[in-house]
Amino acid sequence: MFSNFIYFIVVLLIYTTYQPTETPRFGPFYTLISFLLLTAIFVSQTVQAFQGLARRMGSESFYRMDHRFNRTVTRQSIIAIIVFTVDLYGLHLSEYLSAVPLFAVFPTLQALVFLFIFIGYLTIIWAVSYPIYQQLYGSTISRRSYVLSNISFAVPVLLPWLVLSGLADLITALPFDAPKAILATTWGQVAYFLVFLIVVALVGPLLIQKSWRCKPLEPGYHRSRIEDLCRRAGLRYANILYWPIFEGRMITAGVMGLVRRFRYILVTDALLELLRPDEIEAVIAHEIGHVKRSHLLFYLFFFVGYMLISYATFDLILYLILYSEPLYRFVFQAGFSQTAVTSTLFTLMTIIIFVVYFRYIFGYFMRNFERQADCYVYSLFENARPLISTFEKIVLSSGQSPDKPNWHHFSIKERVDYLLKCEQDRRWIDRQDRKIRRSIGVYVVCILLVGSVGYALNFGEAGRRLSASFFERIIQREIERNPVDPEPYAILGDFYLNRGSVTAAVEAYERAVALRPEQAHAYNNLAWLYATEEEARNPERALTLALAAAERSQEAHVLDTLAESYYINGFYEEAVEAGRKALALASGNRTHFQEQLERFRAALKAAGGMP
């Protein structure tokens, strides 16, 4: 079930990092037909995969069939992600939905449509696999409950994102400029995310338990024993609830909530029916251990760490992609869209970082936190025998191998073996505590280093240099792709001009005007450089270019350049006339144009003319 978290987050990453194209690849009719055909192929392939698995039932051992079943579900889920990606990148479905006015105003609604498409793919997998699941594990839950339980387990991932993204859309849609301006800044986005994350971490459990349709555990023997145990451990909570996941037929429990007001202890019917009272208490003690050892708070901290890593590596990923010369050569020669390829590679690398982080870093801490929670049983009881017997019952009821690996838990055999070590020597408990403290210390140091790199890239001198080099590389590649387009040369000239490289700016602008652009921009800027910069001074060339710019545009800044060019050539009367027109057309702050006109008039008067 935890794999569903990964699948949904990967799909969200694919969607949020996708860069739409200007025009879809196919027309609406062919896009719809392609989408339906692709979905039909996926359904057929899924049915065939599980039919092949069904034919093996009875001919292989349970443990081997269990492995095959889980491997098939995982493989089909990955194929579902691939099909979803083809819908987005290959068929460009989002471009059609973006044309809907409501989706343009509230992009989160469009994202929901795509999430429902992916949920549809997973629903196909779960619905088709249900008969094998039922036969293999002897389950009596309905197909509908099996599918809905799998979907509901993804709610903790989707619900916070939905609220976060929806609120951002609402802020953008409202007619208030201040919130939009704050949200447009980097620090504003960071502050918005952190505030939201804290609020969700505090009150999210309330929404989640309602979405799971949890109900309070009625007063009675089981509730009284759980309440007594919590009082003994000093744990405060809001309520003890039935957890109806998979119709409550899994032997499991849970706890969620950072604060007492929104902290819930979850138990299933199977837990209460199949375990002895001391075993139930051992399981609840394990869940209490998660709270007492601050694991829930650490999980929030680790999530913030991932966001920091994503922020720090965002520019690095782009630099790596765009500085990869062999890759660019391949894209250029093959005729692919550089934007599309860059977007695809960026999405892929983002997913790789996410999977590595959660599968290996976060998974490492989850496994060790579970072991530490197991050891917490010794804080409330003399031994862990009831917890060990619970693990044995889980193996018997599920039919799964005790050696079955798990990325977020140690295998049941490993957990039992460690508890048996603790039974013989309690120093193993302290060893686990020290291991976690050391691991957290290393993690914090690494996160601080990553944060420093991210700060340097986004706000430091090294980041500014990389950004400048990155921007220059993009323009140069665009020039190489279309060498007869004057616009990239003009943009390159602007880049050099802003950087203070006058000679390079002049060269770029000269290449632009040699291609005779229709816009006045390159003519005007080059004329200004020839008229005002000592190292590029060329009065005659400045006037020729300024006249060409004025033929294309009568904007105030263009006429100001023309006036300056007349002035340095000694045509003071013409400079005054052009300066007057520039001042008349100027809007906003007119101080510069007024000062220019006064300077031209003074020169004309000194030359004996009439100002």
mmCIF file of C-alpha atoms in Angstrom, residues 378 381-384 421-431:
data_model
loop_
_atom_site.group_PDB
_atom_site.id
_atom_site.type_symbol
_atom_site.label_atom_id
_atom_site.label_comp_id
_atom_site.label_asym_id
_atom_site.label_seq_id
_atom_site.Cartn_x
_atom_site.Cartn_y
_atom_site.Cartn_z
ATOM 1 C CA TYR A 378 10.078 -2.590 26.815
ATOM 2 C CA PHE A 381 6.183 -4.131 29.608
ATOM 3 C CA GLU A 382 8.734 -6.510 31.012
ATOM 4 C CA ASN A 383 9.161 -8.353 27.716
ATOM 5 C CA ALA A 384 8.129 -8.267 24.070
ATOM 6 C CA LYS A 421 18.238 -10.144 20.919
ATOM 7 C CA CYS A 422 16.722 -7.485 23.156
ATOM 8 C CA GLU A 423 15.108 -10.196 25.268
ATOM 9 C CA GLN A 424 18.561 -11.582 26.012
ATOM 10 C CA ASP A 425 20.464 -8.294 26.193
ATOM 11 C CA ARG A 426 18.658 -4.961 26.652
ATOM 12 C CA ARG A 427 21.752 -3.092 25.482
ATOM 13 C CA TRP A 428 20.515 -3.737 21.932
ATOM 14 C CA ILE A 429 17.767 -1.167 22.640
ATOM 15 C CA ASP A 430 20.365 1.507 23.437
ATOM 16 C CA ARG A 431 22.333 0.533 20.334
#
